[in-house]
Amino acid sequence: MASAPTPLCLVAAIAANRVIGLANRLPWHLPADLAHFKQLTLDRTIVMGRLTWASLPGPLPRRRHIVVSRDPAFRPRGATPASSLDEAIEVAGAVPELMIVGGAQLYREALPRAERLLLTLIHAEVAGDTFFPPWDPQDWQERQRTEHPADARNVHAMTFLELCRRHHEPLGGARSRV
């Protein structure tokens, strides 16, 4: 009997125009979002692409890191390499959920397989060169929403949003083909 697939959860901060990055950096400084990201990912296994890994100062404390790169010689210090999302899932082993934390290419690949989205929706359009993939709201059920206003430390208001995938059942059983 095959085991159930490891649930994937995408964690991202997204501007109103779907921007997630500019020149391999976050195009904003929002301490509330950084604290939220930390709270969501502590003691979890996180998966990221090589460019996201390169944007970090080093491994994030109290997290297991898996870094996806097509370069077979890539050996990230403090992280486990994987050549693909599928290999990252395999390398992760038995974890309750795998957190995908960027970048854009990995989000595009993982979104169709994700069970949850943990998004920070930033209430501003910002300049950027990297975008979160579009998603169909019909496929997702809002589970939780927390508003965070702009303040002295956070120049933009934001919404912390948890979305869970809807599993659509055909009405009346199997559909007939015409």
mmCIF file with all atom_site columns, C-alpha atoms in Angstrom:
data_model
loop_
_atom_site.group_PDB
_atom_site.id
_atom_site.type_symbol
_atom_site.label_atom_id
_atom_site.label_alt_id
_atom_site.label_comp_id
_atom_site.label_asym_id
_atom_site.label_entity_id
_atom_site.label_seq_id
_atom_site.pdbx_PDB_ins_code
_atom_site.Cartn_x
_atom_site.Cartn_y
_atom_site.Cartn_z
_atom_site.occupancy
_atom_site.B_iso_or_equiv
_atom_site.pdbx_formal_charge
_atom_site.auth_seq_id
_atom_site.auth_comp_id
_atom_site.auth_asym_id
_atom_site.auth_atom_id
_atom_site.pdbx_PDB_model_num
ATOM 1   C CA . MET A 1 1   ? 0.000   0.000  0.000   1.00 0.00 ? 1   MET A CA 1
ATOM 2   C CA . ALA A 1 2   ? 1.454   3.380  -1.019  1.00 0.00 ? 2   ALA A CA 1
ATOM 3   C CA . SER A 1 3   ? 1.785   5.985  1.687   1.00 0.00 ? 3   SER A CA 1
ATOM 4   C CA . ALA A 1 4   ? -0.143  9.240  1.422   1.00 0.00 ? 4   ALA A CA 1
ATOM 5   C CA . PRO A 1 5   ? 1.782   12.045 -0.274  1.00 0.00 ? 5   PRO A CA 1
ATOM 6   C CA . THR A 1 6   ? 3.468   14.584 1.991   1.00 0.00 ? 6   THR A CA 1
ATOM 7   C CA . PRO A 1 7   ? 1.209   17.652 2.231   1.00 0.00 ? 7   PRO A CA 1
ATOM 8   C CA . LEU A 1 8   ? 2.766   20.783 0.746   1.00 0.00 ? 8   LEU A CA 1
ATOM 9   C CA . CYS A 1 9   ? 2.226   24.259 2.182   1.00 0.00 ? 9   CYS A CA 1
ATOM 10  C CA . LEU A 1 10  ? 3.357   27.404 0.359   1.00 0.00 ? 10  LEU A CA 1
ATOM 11  C CA . VAL A 1 11  ? 4.488   30.284 2.597   1.00 0.00 ? 11  VAL A CA 1
ATOM 12  C CA . ALA A 1 12  ? 4.857   33.647 0.852   1.00 0.00 ? 12  ALA A CA 1
ATOM 13  C CA . ALA A 1 13  ? 4.539   37.399 1.246   1.00 0.00 ? 13  ALA A CA 1
ATOM 14  C CA . ILE A 1 14  ? 2.854   38.874 -1.822  1.00 0.00 ? 14  ILE A CA 1
ATOM 15  C CA . ALA A 1 15  ? 2.232   42.478 -2.861  1.00 0.00 ? 15  ALA A CA 1
ATOM 16  C CA . ALA A 1 16  ? -1.120  43.464 -4.380  1.00 0.00 ? 16  ALA A CA 1
ATOM 17  C CA . ASN A 1 17  ? 0.433   43.049 -7.860  1.00 0.00 ? 17  ASN A CA 1
ATOM 18  C CA . ARG A 1 18  ? 1.754   39.550 -6.912  1.00 0.00 ? 18  ARG A CA 1
ATOM 19  C CA . VAL A 1 19  ? 5.362   40.796 -6.553  1.00 0.00 ? 19  VAL A CA 1
ATOM 20  C CA . ILE A 1 20  ? 7.467   38.654 -4.212  1.00 0.00 ? 20  ILE A CA 1
ATOM 21  C CA . GLY A 1 21  ? 10.957  39.889 -5.018  1.00 0.00 ? 21  GLY A CA 1
ATOM 22  C CA . LEU A 1 22  ? 13.247  42.427 -6.621  1.00 0.00 ? 22  LEU A CA 1
ATOM 23  C CA . ALA A 1 23  ? 16.860  41.577 -7.514  1.00 0.00 ? 23  ALA A CA 1
ATOM 24  C CA . ASN A 1 24  ? 16.690  38.417 -5.345  1.00 0.00 ? 24  ASN A CA 1
ATOM 25  C CA . ARG A 1 25  ? 15.619  40.356 -2.242  1.00 0.00 ? 25  ARG A CA 1
ATOM 26  C CA . LEU A 1 26  ? 12.345  41.204 -0.555  1.00 0.00 ? 26  LEU A CA 1
ATOM 27  C CA . PRO A 1 27  ? 11.232  44.605 -1.899  1.00 0.00 ? 27  PRO A CA 1
ATOM 28  C CA . TRP A 1 28  ? 10.012  45.697 1.551   1.00 0.00 ? 28  TRP A CA 1
ATOM 29  C CA . HIS A 1 29  ? 11.016  45.603 5.201   1.00 0.00 ? 29  HIS A CA 1
ATOM 30  C CA . LEU A 1 30  ? 8.040   44.467 7.281   1.00 0.00 ? 30  LEU A CA 1
ATOM 31  C CA . PRO A 1 31  ? 9.054   43.217 10.743  1.00 0.00 ? 31  PRO A CA 1
ATOM 32  C CA . ALA A 1 32  ? 5.525   41.916 11.399  1.00 0.00 ? 32  ALA A CA 1
ATOM 33  C CA . ASP A 1 33  ? 5.749   39.664 8.337   1.00 0.00 ? 33  ASP A CA 1
ATOM 34  C CA . LEU A 1 34  ? 9.227   38.427 9.308   1.00 0.00 ? 34  LEU A CA 1
ATOM 35  C CA . ALA A 1 35  ? 7.949   37.551 12.803  1.00 0.00 ? 35  ALA A CA 1
ATOM 36  C CA . HIS A 1 36  ? 4.926   35.791 11.265  1.00 0.00 ? 36  HIS A CA 1
ATOM 37  C CA . PHE A 1 37  ? 7.188   33.789 8.914   1.00 0.00 ? 37  PHE A CA 1
ATOM 38  C CA . LYS A 1 38  ? 9.368   32.769 11.850  1.00 0.00 ? 38  LYS A CA 1
ATOM 39  C CA . GLN A 1 39  ? 6.361   31.656 13.894  1.00 0.00 ? 39  GLN A CA 1
ATOM 40  C CA . LEU A 1 40  ? 5.006   29.595 10.967  1.00 0.00 ? 40  LEU A CA 1
ATOM 41  C CA . THR A 1 41  ? 8.272   27.848 10.104  1.00 0.00 ? 41  THR A CA 1
ATOM 42  C CA . LEU A 1 42  ? 10.049  27.246 13.438  1.00 0.00 ? 42  LEU A CA 1
ATOM 43  C CA . ASP A 1 43  ? 10.836  23.566 14.012  1.00 0.00 ? 43  ASP A CA 1
ATOM 44  C CA . ARG A 1 44  ? 9.598   22.696 10.498  1.00 0.00 ? 44  ARG A CA 1
ATOM 45  C CA . THR A 1 45  ? 11.214  21.435 7.302   1.00 0.00 ? 45  THR A CA 1
ATOM 46  C CA . ILE A 1 46  ? 11.424  24.219 4.733   1.00 0.00 ? 46  ILE A CA 1
ATOM 47  C CA . VAL A 1 47  ? 12.165  23.828 1.020   1.00 0.00 ? 47  VAL A CA 1
ATOM 48  C CA . MET A 1 48  ? 13.547  26.622 -1.124  1.00 0.00 ? 48  MET A CA 1
ATOM 49  C CA . GLY A 1 49  ? 15.277  27.177 -4.419  1.00 0.00 ? 49  GLY A CA 1
ATOM 50  C CA . ARG A 1 50  ? 18.949  28.013 -4.750  1.00 0.00 ? 50  ARG A CA 1
ATOM 51  C CA . LEU A 1 51  ? 18.381  31.750 -5.297  1.00 0.00 ? 51  LEU A CA 1
ATOM 52  C CA . THR A 1 52  ? 16.197  32.014 -2.198  1.00 0.00 ? 52  THR A CA 1
ATOM 53  C CA . TRP A 1 53  ? 18.902  30.175 -0.238  1.00 0.00 ? 53  TRP A CA 1
ATOM 54  C CA . ALA A 1 54  ? 21.526  32.606 -1.589  1.00 0.00 ? 54  ALA A CA 1
ATOM 55  C CA . SER A 1 55  ? 19.431  35.568 -0.411  1.00 0.00 ? 55  SER A CA 1
ATOM 56  C CA . LEU A 1 56  ? 19.603  34.407 3.221   1.00 0.00 ? 56  LEU A CA 1
ATOM 57  C CA . PRO A 1 57  ? 22.437  35.334 5.590   1.00 0.00 ? 57  PRO A CA 1
ATOM 58  C CA . GLY A 1 58  ? 22.762  31.617 6.435   1.00 0.00 ? 58  GLY A CA 1
ATOM 59  C CA . PRO A 1 59  ? 20.587  28.763 7.681   1.00 0.00 ? 59  PRO A CA 1
ATOM 60  C CA . LEU A 1 60  ? 17.576  29.971 9.652   1.00 0.00 ? 60  LEU A CA 1
ATOM 61  C CA . PRO A 1 61  ? 17.696  28.737 13.257  1.00 0.00 ? 61  PRO A CA 1
ATOM 62  C CA . ARG A 1 62  ? 15.505  25.820 14.346  1.00 0.00 ? 62  ARG A CA 1
ATOM 63  C CA . ARG A 1 63  ? 14.500  24.775 10.845  1.00 0.00 ? 63  ARG A CA 1
ATOM 64  C CA . ARG A 1 64  ? 15.575  21.919 8.602   1.00 0.00 ? 64  ARG A CA 1
ATOM 65  C CA . HIS A 1 65  ? 16.521  23.318 5.178   1.00 0.00 ? 65  HIS A CA 1
ATOM 66  C CA . ILE A 1 66  ? 16.263  21.531 1.835   1.00 0.00 ? 66  ILE A CA 1
ATOM 67  C CA . VAL A 1 67  ? 17.560  23.513 -1.140  1.00 0.00 ? 67  VAL A CA 1
ATOM 68  C CA . VAL A 1 68  ? 16.501  22.613 -4.692  1.00 0.00 ? 68  VAL A CA 1
ATOM 69  C CA . SER A 1 69  ? 19.068  23.143 -7.448  1.00 0.00 ? 69  SER A CA 1
ATOM 70  C CA . ARG A 1 70  ? 19.644  21.496 -10.820 1.00 0.00 ? 70  ARG A CA 1
ATOM 71  C CA . ASP A 1 71  ? 23.416  21.876 -10.286 1.00 0.00 ? 71  ASP A CA 1
ATOM 72  C CA . PRO A 1 72  ? 24.644  18.441 -9.104  1.00 0.00 ? 72  PRO A CA 1
ATOM 73  C CA . ALA A 1 73  ? 27.772  20.044 -7.594  1.00 0.00 ? 73  ALA A CA 1
ATOM 74  C CA . PHE A 1 74  ? 25.739  22.414 -5.383  1.00 0.00 ? 74  PHE A CA 1
ATOM 75  C CA . ARG A 1 75  ? 26.346  21.650 -1.692  1.00 0.00 ? 75  ARG A CA 1
ATOM 76  C CA . PRO A 1 76  ? 24.672  24.228 0.567   1.00 0.00 ? 76  PRO A CA 1
ATOM 77  C CA . ARG A 1 77  ? 26.375  24.515 3.966   1.00 0.00 ? 77  ARG A CA 1
ATOM 78  C CA . GLY A 1 78  ? 23.798  23.831 6.674   1.00 0.00 ? 78  GLY A CA 1
ATOM 79  C CA . ALA A 1 79  ? 21.181  22.453 4.276   1.00 0.00 ? 79  ALA A CA 1
ATOM 80  C CA . THR A 1 80  ? 20.352  19.287 2.360   1.00 0.00 ? 80  THR A CA 1
ATOM 81  C CA . PRO A 1 81  ? 20.529  19.544 -1.440  1.00 0.00 ? 81  PRO A CA 1
ATOM 82  C CA . ALA A 1 82  ? 17.845  18.165 -3.753  1.00 0.00 ? 82  ALA A CA 1
ATOM 83  C CA . SER A 1 83  ? 17.719  18.182 -7.544  1.00 0.00 ? 83  SER A CA 1
ATOM 84  C CA . SER A 1 84  ? 13.932  18.639 -7.803  1.00 0.00 ? 84  SER A CA 1
ATOM 85  C CA . LEU A 1 85  ? 10.792  19.201 -5.768  1.00 0.00 ? 85  LEU A CA 1
ATOM 86  C CA . ASP A 1 86  ? 10.097  15.463 -5.903  1.00 0.00 ? 86  ASP A CA 1
ATOM 87  C CA . GLU A 1 87  ? 13.562  14.699 -4.537  1.00 0.00 ? 87  GLU A CA 1
ATOM 88  C CA . ALA A 1 88  ? 13.073  17.321 -1.796  1.00 0.00 ? 88  ALA A CA 1
ATOM 89  C CA . ILE A 1 89  ? 9.845   15.572 -0.777  1.00 0.00 ? 89  ILE A CA 1
ATOM 90  C CA . GLU A 1 90  ? 11.655  12.224 -0.735  1.00 0.00 ? 90  GLU A CA 1
ATOM 91  C CA . VAL A 1 91  ? 14.621  13.616 1.230   1.00 0.00 ? 91  VAL A CA 1
ATOM 92  C CA . ALA A 1 92  ? 12.274  15.218 3.785   1.00 0.00 ? 92  ALA A CA 1
ATOM 93  C CA . GLY A 1 93  ? 10.971  11.799 4.775   1.00 0.00 ? 93  GLY A CA 1
ATOM 94  C CA . ALA A 1 94  ? 8.025   11.472 7.120   1.00 0.00 ? 94  ALA A CA 1
ATOM 95  C CA . VAL A 1 95  ? 7.090   15.037 8.015   1.00 0.00 ? 95  VAL A CA 1
ATOM 96  C CA . PRO A 1 96  ? 3.542   16.225 8.746   1.00 0.00 ? 96  PRO A CA 1
ATOM 97  C CA . GLU A 1 97  ? 3.829   19.004 6.156   1.00 0.00 ? 97  GLU A CA 1
ATOM 98  C CA . LEU A 1 98  ? 6.535   20.444 3.928   1.00 0.00 ? 98  LEU A CA 1
ATOM 99  C CA . MET A 1 99  ? 6.821   24.244 3.855   1.00 0.00 ? 99  MET A CA 1
ATOM 100 C CA . ILE A 1 100 ? 7.740   25.683 0.429   1.00 0.00 ? 100 ILE A CA 1
ATOM 101 C CA . VAL A 1 101 ? 9.238   29.139 1.046   1.00 0.00 ? 101 VAL A CA 1
ATOM 102 C CA . GLY A 1 102 ? 10.354  30.293 -2.424  1.00 0.00 ? 102 GLY A CA 1
ATOM 103 C CA . GLY A 1 103 ? 11.218  31.267 -4.957  1.00 0.00 ? 103 GLY A CA 1
ATOM 104 C CA . ALA A 1 104 ? 8.930   31.818 -7.888  1.00 0.00 ? 104 ALA A CA 1
ATOM 105 C CA . GLN A 1 105 ? 9.907   28.705 -9.869  1.00 0.00 ? 105 GLN A CA 1
ATOM 106 C CA . LEU A 1 106 ? 9.387   26.408 -6.880  1.00 0.00 ? 106 LEU A CA 1
ATOM 107 C CA . TYR A 1 107 ? 6.067   28.106 -6.051  1.00 0.00 ? 107 TYR A CA 1
ATOM 108 C CA . ARG A 1 108 ? 4.880   27.537 -9.661  1.00 0.00 ? 108 ARG A CA 1
ATOM 109 C CA . GLU A 1 109 ? 5.820   23.869 -9.486  1.00 0.00 ? 109 GLU A CA 1
ATOM 110 C CA . ALA A 1 110 ? 4.384   23.248 -6.008  1.00 0.00 ? 110 ALA A CA 1
ATOM 111 C CA . LEU A 1 111 ? 1.134   25.261 -6.246  1.00 0.00 ? 111 LEU A CA 1
ATOM 112 C CA . PRO A 1 112 ? -0.888  22.590 -8.118  1.00 0.00 ? 112 PRO A CA 1
ATOM 113 C CA . ARG A 1 113 ? 0.115   20.042 -5.445  1.00 0.00 ? 113 ARG A CA 1
ATOM 114 C CA . ALA A 1 114 ? -0.256  22.286 -2.375  1.00 0.00 ? 114 ALA A CA 1
ATOM 115 C CA . GLU A 1 115 ? -2.851  21.652 0.320   1.00 0.00 ? 115 GLU A CA 1
ATOM 116 C CA . ARG A 1 116 ? -2.358  24.983 2.126   1.00 0.00 ? 116 ARG A CA 1
ATOM 117 C CA . LEU A 1 117 ? -1.278  28.536 1.355   1.00 0.00 ? 117 LEU A CA 1
ATOM 118 C CA . LEU A 1 118 ? 0.006   30.704 4.204   1.00 0.00 ? 118 LEU A CA 1
ATOM 119 C CA . LEU A 1 119 ? 0.144   34.131 2.620   1.00 0.00 ? 119 LEU A CA 1
ATOM 120 C CA . THR A 1 120 ? 0.970   37.610 3.775   1.00 0.00 ? 120 THR A CA 1
ATOM 121 C CA . LEU A 1 121 ? -1.002  39.861 1.443   1.00 0.00 ? 121 LEU A CA 1
ATOM 122 C CA . ILE A 1 122 ? 0.711   43.241 1.434   1.00 0.00 ? 122 ILE A CA 1
ATOM 123 C CA . HIS A 1 123 ? -1.703  46.101 0.823   1.00 0.00 ? 123 HIS A CA 1
ATOM 124 C CA . ALA A 1 124 ? 0.494   47.889 -1.724  1.00 0.00 ? 124 ALA A CA 1
ATOM 125 C CA . GLU A 1 125 ? 1.732   47.525 -5.264  1.00 0.00 ? 125 GLU A CA 1
ATOM 126 C CA . VAL A 1 126 ? 5.522   47.500 -5.347  1.00 0.00 ? 126 VAL A CA 1
ATOM 127 C CA . ALA A 1 127 ? 8.150   47.329 -8.063  1.00 0.00 ? 127 ALA A CA 1
ATOM 128 C CA . GLY A 1 128 ? 9.556   43.867 -8.575  1.00 0.00 ? 128 GLY A CA 1
ATOM 129 C CA . ASP A 1 129 ? 10.910  41.323 -11.019 1.00 0.00 ? 129 ASP A CA 1
ATOM 130 C CA . THR A 1 130 ? 9.684   38.126 -9.361  1.00 0.00 ? 130 THR A CA 1
ATOM 131 C CA . PHE A 1 131 ? 6.026   37.159 -8.989  1.00 0.00 ? 131 PHE A CA 1
ATOM 132 C CA . PHE A 1 132 ? 3.906   34.622 -7.124  1.00 0.00 ? 132 PHE A CA 1
ATOM 133 C CA . PRO A 1 133 ? 1.942   32.475 -9.585  1.00 0.00 ? 133 PRO A CA 1
ATOM 134 C CA . PRO A 1 134 ? -1.757  33.226 -10.013 1.00 0.00 ? 134 PRO A CA 1
ATOM 135 C CA . TRP A 1 135 ? -4.128  30.935 -8.147  1.00 0.00 ? 135 TRP A CA 1
ATOM 136 C CA . ASP A 1 136 ? -7.835  30.282 -8.616  1.00 0.00 ? 136 ASP A CA 1
ATOM 137 C CA . PRO A 1 137 ? -9.808  31.443 -5.541  1.00 0.00 ? 137 PRO A CA 1
ATOM 138 C CA . GLN A 1 138 ? -12.438 28.785 -6.391  1.00 0.00 ? 138 GLN A CA 1
ATOM 139 C CA . ASP A 1 139 ? -9.880  26.127 -5.441  1.00 0.00 ? 139 ASP A CA 1
ATOM 140 C CA . TRP A 1 140 ? -9.242  27.526 -1.960  1.00 0.00 ? 140 TRP A CA 1
ATOM 141 C CA . GLN A 1 141 ? -11.226 27.907 1.255   1.00 0.00 ? 141 GLN A CA 1
ATOM 142 C CA . GLU A 1 142 ? -10.255 30.675 3.654   1.00 0.00 ? 142 GLU A CA 1
ATOM 143 C CA . ARG A 1 143 ? -9.552  29.204 7.082   1.00 0.00 ? 143 ARG A CA 1
ATOM 144 C CA . GLN A 1 144 ? -8.091  32.183 8.909   1.00 0.00 ? 144 GLN A CA 1
ATOM 145 C CA . ARG A 1 145 ? -7.519  35.906 8.304   1.00 0.00 ? 145 ARG A CA 1
ATOM 146 C CA . THR A 1 146 ? -5.686  38.382 10.531  1.00 0.00 ? 146 THR A CA 1
ATOM 147 C CA . GLU A 1 147 ? -5.351  42.049 9.603   1.00 0.00 ? 147 GLU A CA 1
ATOM 148 C CA . HIS A 1 148 ? -2.213  43.985 10.544  1.00 0.00 ? 148 HIS A CA 1
ATOM 149 C CA . PRO A 1 149 ? -2.364  47.761 10.024  1.00 0.00 ? 149 PRO A CA 1
ATOM 150 C CA . ALA A 1 150 ? 0.564   49.859 8.902   1.00 0.00 ? 150 ALA A CA 1
ATOM 151 C CA . ASP A 1 151 ? 2.416   51.263 11.901  1.00 0.00 ? 151 ASP A CA 1
ATOM 152 C CA . ALA A 1 152 ? 5.694   52.902 12.904  1.00 0.00 ? 152 ALA A CA 1
ATOM 153 C CA . ARG A 1 153 ? 7.670   49.732 12.043  1.00 0.00 ? 153 ARG A CA 1
ATOM 154 C CA . ASN A 1 154 ? 5.624   48.413 9.091   1.00 0.00 ? 154 ASN A CA 1
ATOM 155 C CA . VAL A 1 155 ? 5.126   50.878 6.249   1.00 0.00 ? 155 VAL A CA 1
ATOM 156 C CA . HIS A 1 156 ? 2.366   48.774 4.622   1.00 0.00 ? 156 HIS A CA 1
ATOM 157 C CA . ALA A 1 157 ? -0.766  47.209 6.067   1.00 0.00 ? 157 ALA A CA 1
ATOM 158 C CA . MET A 1 158 ? -0.982  43.457 5.504   1.00 0.00 ? 158 MET A CA 1
ATOM 159 C CA . THR A 1 159 ? -3.281  40.482 5.880   1.00 0.00 ? 159 THR A CA 1
ATOM 160 C CA . PHE A 1 160 ? -2.084  37.118 7.170   1.00 0.00 ? 160 PHE A CA 1
ATOM 161 C CA . LEU A 1 161 ? -4.189  34.562 5.327   1.00 0.00 ? 161 LEU A CA 1
ATOM 162 C CA . GLU A 1 162 ? -4.509  30.790 5.592   1.00 0.00 ? 162 GLU A CA 1
ATOM 163 C CA . LEU A 1 163 ? -6.132  29.051 2.624   1.00 0.00 ? 163 LEU A CA 1
ATOM 164 C CA . CYS A 1 164 ? -6.857  25.319 2.377   1.00 0.00 ? 164 CYS A CA 1
ATOM 165 C CA . ARG A 1 165 ? -7.448  23.519 -0.893  1.00 0.00 ? 165 ARG A CA 1
ATOM 166 C CA . ARG A 1 166 ? -11.031 22.596 -1.664  1.00 0.00 ? 166 ARG A CA 1
ATOM 167 C CA . HIS A 1 167 ? -11.443 19.039 -2.887  1.00 0.00 ? 167 HIS A CA 1
ATOM 168 C CA . HIS A 1 168 ? -14.254 19.232 -5.423  1.00 0.00 ? 168 HIS A CA 1
ATOM 169 C CA . GLU A 1 169 ? -16.517 16.239 -5.787  1.00 0.00 ? 169 GLU A CA 1
ATOM 170 C CA . PRO A 1 170 ? -18.455 15.760 -9.018  1.00 0.00 ? 170 PRO A CA 1
ATOM 171 C CA . LEU A 1 171 ? -22.164 16.426 -8.544  1.00 0.00 ? 171 LEU A CA 1
ATOM 172 C CA . GLY A 1 172 ? -24.269 13.299 -8.862  1.00 0.00 ? 172 GLY A CA 1
ATOM 173 C CA . GLY A 1 173 ? -21.308 10.971 -9.189  1.00 0.00 ? 173 GLY A CA 1
ATOM 174 C CA . ALA A 1 174 ? -19.455 10.347 -12.433 1.00 0.00 ? 174 ALA A CA 1
ATOM 175 C CA . ARG A 1 175 ? -19.932 12.838 -15.230 1.00 0.00 ? 175 ARG A CA 1
ATOM 176 C CA . SER A 1 176 ? -21.077 11.622 -18.595 1.00 0.00 ? 176 SER A CA 1
ATOM 177 C CA . ARG A 1 177 ? -19.162 12.587 -21.712 1.00 0.00 ? 177 ARG A CA 1
ATOM 178 C CA . VAL A 1 178 ? -20.986 13.980 -24.690 1.00 0.00 ? 178 VAL A CA 1
#
